[in-house]
Tab-separated table of C-alpha atoms in Angstrom:
chain	number	residue	atom	x	y	z
A	1	MET	CA	0.000	0.000	0.000
A	2	ASP	CA	1.172	3.507	-0.828
A	3	TYR	CA	0.223	5.252	2.403
A	4	ARG	CA	0.961	8.650	0.920
A	5	ARG	CA	-2.074	8.232	-1.332
A	6	GLN	CA	-4.507	7.579	1.495
A	7	LEU	CA	-5.334	11.284	1.704
A	8	ASP	CA	-5.515	11.733	-2.069
A	9	LEU	CA	-8.955	13.097	-3.006
A	10	ASP	CA	-8.225	13.798	-6.648
A	11	GLY	CA	-11.505	13.732	-8.594
A	12	GLU	CA	-13.707	13.635	-5.475
A	13	ILE	CA	-16.650	16.004	-5.002
A	14	ALA	CA	-16.916	17.441	-1.476
A	15	VAL	CA	-19.809	19.540	-0.164
A	16	VAL	CA	-19.233	21.644	2.961
A	17	THR	CA	-22.117	23.358	4.758
A	18	GLY	CA	-21.090	26.433	6.700
A	19	GLY	CA	-18.117	26.369	4.363
A	20	ALA	CA	-17.471	30.101	4.077
A	21	ARG	CA	-15.935	30.610	7.500
A	22	GLY	CA	-14.421	29.031	10.598
A	23	ILE	CA	-13.956	25.272	10.724
A	24	GLY	CA	-15.995	24.783	7.557
A	25	PHE	CA	-13.677	27.053	5.591
A	26	GLU	CA	-10.582	25.235	6.864
A	27	ALA	CA	-12.205	21.909	6.017
A	28	ALA	CA	-12.815	23.137	2.478
A	29	LYS	CA	-9.188	24.230	2.237
A	30	ALA	CA	-7.952	20.843	3.475
A	31	LEU	CA	-10.183	18.852	1.127
A	32	GLY	CA	-9.392	21.080	-1.831
A	33	SER	CA	-5.661	20.952	-1.116
A	34	CYS	CA	-5.847	17.168	-1.422
A	35	GLY	CA	-7.517	17.317	-4.817
A	36	ALA	CA	-11.265	17.477	-4.202
A	37	HIS	CA	-13.600	19.840	-5.997
A	38	VAL	CA	-15.250	21.697	-3.126
A	39	VAL	CA	-18.795	23.051	-3.044
A	40	LEU	CA	-19.292	25.698	-0.361
A	41	ILE	CA	-22.758	26.098	1.117
A	42	ASP	CA	-23.521	29.128	3.266
A	43	LEU	CA	-26.208	31.745	3.687
A	44	ASP	CA	-24.711	34.790	1.981
A	45	GLN	CA	-23.268	34.921	-1.540
A	46	GLY	CA	-20.991	37.823	-0.624
A	47	VAL	CA	-19.409	35.809	2.175
A	48	LEU	CA	-19.120	32.833	-0.163
A	49	ASP	CA	-17.369	34.969	-2.784
A	50	ALA	CA	-14.859	36.156	-0.176
A	51	ALA	CA	-14.217	32.544	0.838
A	52	VAL	CA	-13.621	31.530	-2.783
A	53	ALA	CA	-11.063	34.338	-3.127
A	54	ALA	CA	-9.324	33.295	0.101
A	55	LEU	CA	-9.203	29.675	-1.050
A	56	ALA	CA	-7.706	30.767	-4.367
A	57	ASP	CA	-4.997	32.643	-2.453
A	58	ALA	CA	-4.251	29.335	-0.690
A	59	GLY	CA	-3.993	27.513	-4.020
A	60	VAL	CA	-7.441	25.892	-3.935
A	61	THR	CA	-9.196	26.871	-7.150
A	62	SER	CA	-11.615	24.023	-7.942
A	63	VAL	CA	-14.482	25.536	-5.973
A	64	SER	CA	-18.158	26.298	-6.533
A	65	THR	CA	-20.799	27.793	-4.252
A	66	ARG	CA	-24.471	27.453	-3.361
A	67	PRO	CA	-26.103	30.115	-1.165
A	68	LEU	CA	-28.828	28.408	0.849
A	69	ASP	CA	-30.202	27.877	4.335
A	70	VAL	CA	-29.670	24.406	5.832
A	71	THR	CA	-33.007	24.737	7.619
A	72	ASP	CA	-34.743	24.570	4.224
A	73	PRO	CA	-35.026	20.867	3.321
A	74	ASP	CA	-36.475	21.550	-0.119
A	75	ALA	CA	-33.549	23.826	-1.001
A	76	LEU	CA	-31.094	21.167	0.143
A	77	GLU	CA	-32.799	18.460	-1.917
A	78	ALA	CA	-32.798	20.710	-4.983
A	79	ALA	CA	-29.130	21.616	-4.506
A	80	ALA	CA	-28.135	17.969	-4.077
A	81	THR	CA	-30.018	16.950	-7.223
A	82	ASP	CA	-28.561	19.823	-9.250
A	83	LEU	CA	-24.994	19.257	-8.034
A	84	ALA	CA	-25.128	15.505	-8.611
A	85	ALA	CA	-26.329	16.133	-12.164
A	86	GLU	CA	-23.829	18.929	-12.809
A	87	LEU	CA	-20.762	17.298	-11.232
A	88	GLY	CA	-21.660	13.660	-11.819
A	89	LYS	CA	-21.586	12.503	-8.202
A	90	ILE	CA	-21.301	13.492	-4.532
A	91	ASP	CA	-18.490	11.795	-2.605
A	92	ILE	CA	-18.096	13.754	0.628
A	93	LEU	CA	-20.370	15.846	2.838
A	94	VAL	CA	-19.106	17.894	5.765
A	95	ASN	CA	-21.901	19.227	7.976
A	96	SER	CA	-20.241	22.243	9.569
A	97	ALA	CA	-23.075	24.781	9.752
A	98	GLY	CA	-24.095	25.458	13.346
A	99	ILE	CA	-24.765	28.032	16.039
A	100	ALA	CA	-24.367	28.288	19.813
A	101	ARG	CA	-26.396	30.172	22.392
A	102	LEU	CA	-25.415	30.570	26.052
A	103	ASN	CA	-28.594	30.734	28.100
A	104	SER	CA	-29.879	28.767	31.042
A	105	ALA	CA	-32.763	26.397	30.402
A	106	LEU	CA	-35.125	28.649	32.346
A	107	ASP	CA	-34.083	31.711	30.344
A	108	THR	CA	-34.010	30.193	26.854
A	109	PRO	CA	-36.838	31.610	24.725
A	110	ASP	CA	-38.794	29.022	22.766
A	111	GLU	CA	-37.785	30.618	19.472
A	112	GLU	CA	-34.092	30.360	20.413
A	113	TRP	CA	-34.454	26.679	21.320
A	114	ARG	CA	-36.164	25.995	17.987
A	115	LEU	CA	-33.497	27.919	16.065
A	116	VAL	CA	-30.611	25.978	17.635
A	117	MET	CA	-32.344	22.650	16.995
A	118	ASP	CA	-33.325	23.651	13.479
A	119	ILE	CA	-29.780	24.548	12.414
A	120	ASN	CA	-27.713	22.131	14.500
A	121	VAL	CA	-29.926	19.035	14.288
A	122	ASN	CA	-32.471	19.376	11.494
A	123	GLY	CA	-29.909	20.986	9.199
A	124	VAL	CA	-27.515	18.069	9.657
A	125	TYR	CA	-30.294	15.535	9.109
A	126	TRP	CA	-31.732	17.256	6.053
A	127	ALA	CA	-28.314	17.789	4.429
A	128	SER	CA	-27.296	14.205	5.171
A	129	ARG	CA	-30.551	12.916	3.688
A	130	ALA	CA	-30.348	15.119	0.595
A	131	PHE	CA	-26.733	14.357	-0.299
A	132	GLY	CA	-26.651	10.917	1.289
A	133	ARG	CA	-29.289	9.544	-1.083
A	134	HIS	CA	-26.891	10.198	-3.983
A	135	MET	CA	-24.061	8.447	-2.133
A	136	VAL	CA	-26.301	5.471	-1.370
A	137	ALA	CA	-27.336	5.296	-5.027
A	138	LYS	CA	-23.732	4.886	-6.171
A	139	GLY	CA	-22.644	2.744	-3.203
A	140	LYS	CA	-19.922	5.038	-1.871
A	141	GLY	CA	-19.570	8.151	0.248
A	142	SER	CA	-18.343	9.722	3.456
A	143	ILE	CA	-20.219	12.130	5.723
A	144	VAL	CA	-18.447	14.019	8.507
A	145	ASN	CA	-20.589	15.838	11.067
A	146	LEU	CA	-19.426	18.564	13.415
A	147	GLY	CA	-20.579	17.477	16.831
A	148	SER	CA	-18.959	18.817	19.985
A	149	MET	CA	-17.512	17.744	23.291
A	150	SER	CA	-20.612	19.574	24.556
A	151	GLY	CA	-22.570	16.567	23.324
A	152	LEU	CA	-20.507	14.348	25.628
A	153	ILE	CA	-20.220	16.395	28.823
A	154	VAL	CA	-22.029	19.252	30.560
A	155	ASN	CA	-20.279	22.551	29.918
A	156	ARG	CA	-19.175	24.714	32.810
A	157	PRO	CA	-19.335	27.355	34.087
A	158	GLN	CA	-21.738	28.547	31.378
A	159	SER	CA	-25.246	27.236	30.805
A	160	ALA	CA	-25.995	26.126	27.260
A	161	ALA	CA	-28.684	23.449	27.394
A	162	SER	CA	-29.886	23.998	23.832
A	163	TYR	CA	-26.384	23.671	22.375
A	164	MET	CA	-25.459	20.606	24.421
A	165	VAL	CA	-28.690	18.806	23.562
A	166	SER	CA	-28.313	19.640	19.873
A	167	LYS	CA	-24.776	18.265	19.693
A	168	GLY	CA	-25.742	15.128	21.592
A	169	ALA	CA	-28.427	14.629	18.962
A	170	VAL	CA	-25.849	15.046	16.184
A	171	HIS	CA	-23.745	12.293	17.740
A	172	MET	CA	-26.670	9.863	17.882
A	173	LEU	CA	-27.803	10.801	14.368
A	174	THR	CA	-24.262	10.037	13.214
A	175	LYS	CA	-24.409	6.554	14.720
A	176	ALA	CA	-27.912	5.885	13.391
A	177	LEU	CA	-27.006	6.833	9.827
A	178	ALA	CA	-23.683	4.981	10.036
A	179	VAL	CA	-25.423	1.714	10.875
A	180	GLU	CA	-28.247	2.247	8.379
A	181	TRP	CA	-25.997	3.165	5.459
A	182	ALA	CA	-22.963	0.942	6.102
A	183	PRO	CA	-24.353	-1.860	3.880
A	184	MET	CA	-24.667	0.704	1.069
A	185	GLY	CA	-21.018	1.757	1.276
A	186	VAL	CA	-21.583	5.110	2.980
A	187	ARG	CA	-19.581	5.970	6.092
A	188	VAL	CA	-20.838	8.515	8.643
A	189	ASN	CA	-18.640	9.882	11.428
A	190	ALA	CA	-18.500	12.927	13.669
A	191	LEU	CA	-15.950	15.072	15.427
A	192	ALA	CA	-16.417	16.286	18.986
A	193	PRO	CA	-14.200	19.382	19.118
A	194	GLY	CA	-13.415	21.282	22.275
A	195	TYR	CA	-12.809	25.019	22.323
A	196	VAL	CA	-11.500	26.062	18.905
A	197	ALA	CA	-10.024	29.450	17.974
A	198	THR	CA	-12.868	30.600	15.755
A	199	ASP	CA	-14.346	34.093	15.940
A	200	MET	CA	-17.226	32.707	18.005
A	201	THR	CA	-14.853	31.383	20.681
A	202	LEU	CA	-12.180	34.090	20.634
A	203	LYS	CA	-14.690	36.850	21.309
A	204	MET	CA	-15.253	35.147	24.675
A	205	ARG	CA	-11.824	36.391	25.763
A	206	ASP	CA	-13.785	39.475	26.759
A	207	ARG	CA	-15.442	37.280	29.391
A	208	PRO	CA	-12.468	35.930	31.382
A	209	GLU	CA	-14.804	34.402	33.969
A	210	LEU	CA	-15.668	31.914	31.226
A	211	PHE	CA	-12.634	31.802	28.942
A	212	ASN	CA	-10.054	31.355	31.706
A	213	VAL	CA	-12.023	28.466	33.195
A	214	TRP	CA	-12.193	26.790	29.790
A	215	MET	CA	-8.426	26.994	29.391
A	216	ASP	CA	-7.814	25.798	32.965
A	217	MET	CA	-9.983	22.746	32.261
A	218	THR	CA	-8.141	21.915	29.029
A	219	PRO	CA	-4.976	19.881	29.769
A	220	MET	CA	-3.213	21.374	26.738
A	221	ALA	CA	-4.171	24.833	28.105
A	222	ARG	CA	-5.044	26.349	24.732
A	223	CYS	CA	-7.737	26.497	22.103
A	224	GLY	CA	-7.513	24.175	19.156
A	225	GLU	CA	-6.830	25.744	15.779
A	226	PRO	CA	-9.361	25.380	12.946
A	227	GLN	CA	-6.736	23.637	10.824
A	228	GLU	CA	-6.306	20.990	13.534
A	229	ILE	CA	-10.001	20.179	13.256
A	230	ALA	CA	-9.807	20.296	9.465
A	231	SER	CA	-7.009	17.707	9.500
A	232	ALA	CA	-9.281	15.321	11.397
A	233	ILE	CA	-12.104	16.009	8.942
A	234	LEU	CA	-9.712	15.193	6.106
A	235	PHE	CA	-8.861	11.869	7.746
A	236	LEU	CA	-12.521	10.899	8.203
A	237	ALA	CA	-13.438	11.976	4.674
A	238	SER	CA	-10.568	10.126	3.014
A	239	PRO	CA	-9.671	6.490	2.259
A	240	ALA	CA	-7.331	6.640	5.276
A	241	SER	CA	-10.396	5.976	7.465
A	242	SER	CA	-12.038	3.385	5.206
A	243	TYR	CA	-12.883	1.048	8.134
A	244	VAL	CA	-14.205	3.826	10.378
A	245	THR	CA	-17.922	4.513	10.657
A	246	GLY	CA	-20.178	5.543	13.521
A	247	ALA	CA	-17.206	7.063	15.371
A	248	ILE	CA	-17.318	10.211	17.491
A	249	LEU	CA	-13.734	11.495	17.529
A	250	SER	CA	-12.908	13.761	20.466
A	251	ILE	CA	-10.447	16.470	19.498
A	252	ASP	CA	-10.435	18.731	22.526
A	253	GLY	CA	-6.907	19.111	23.902
A	254	GLY	CA	-7.685	16.504	26.544
A	255	TYR	CA	-10.722	18.286	28.018
A	256	THR	CA	-12.841	15.122	28.218
A	257	ALA	CA	-9.921	12.968	29.427
A	258	TRP	CA	-10.131	14.181	33.038
């Protein structure tokens, strides 16, 4: 076996939701750097255009975009059908779109709860269903979901019931789809990242009563970098992980090892 080719994605088609920024953007860069044609899905075409330009600066030029909302199942189905027809197949899906809200259960408005569940859970399910049906039809594919260590433990000192519940649901959805689709040649895995240096996390430096506790509870005493998460996504999307399905890979600097 030529192990150097295990991360070769030449000719593969990879779709990344939430692909215009943060972990999704780094995932797109990693997949594209290894040869995949990358389709970025995000809400705003202007943000998508900026991401395409940034990817080009990094040497990733085989990129297309689709502005859509992952909470719209009909739009996802239409995009999957159009892309499969246009590009010939769908090989990889990375479900990176997501939001977080820090409110106690008693103070979480109903509309906020629904929004978190709609994006973090329904969006992952609907995207997986839309693109997964094309993978099942050709007997091959890999789906990587962005879960969270918050789906494995209870965060502290902040309250974030909606986020924790949503990520726990992503983990179980990952396992359910992995078992259901394994006979059809489709692998489904998830990452459970800890605190990662995205804009969403770094702005919490302004709240040291939270941020300092997070770092104290992380054995490596730092945030992960988006590219460190993207490297794990690359592994799970590639032939290097061909016998891995239904896995929830913790990548949290040791936070959940205590």
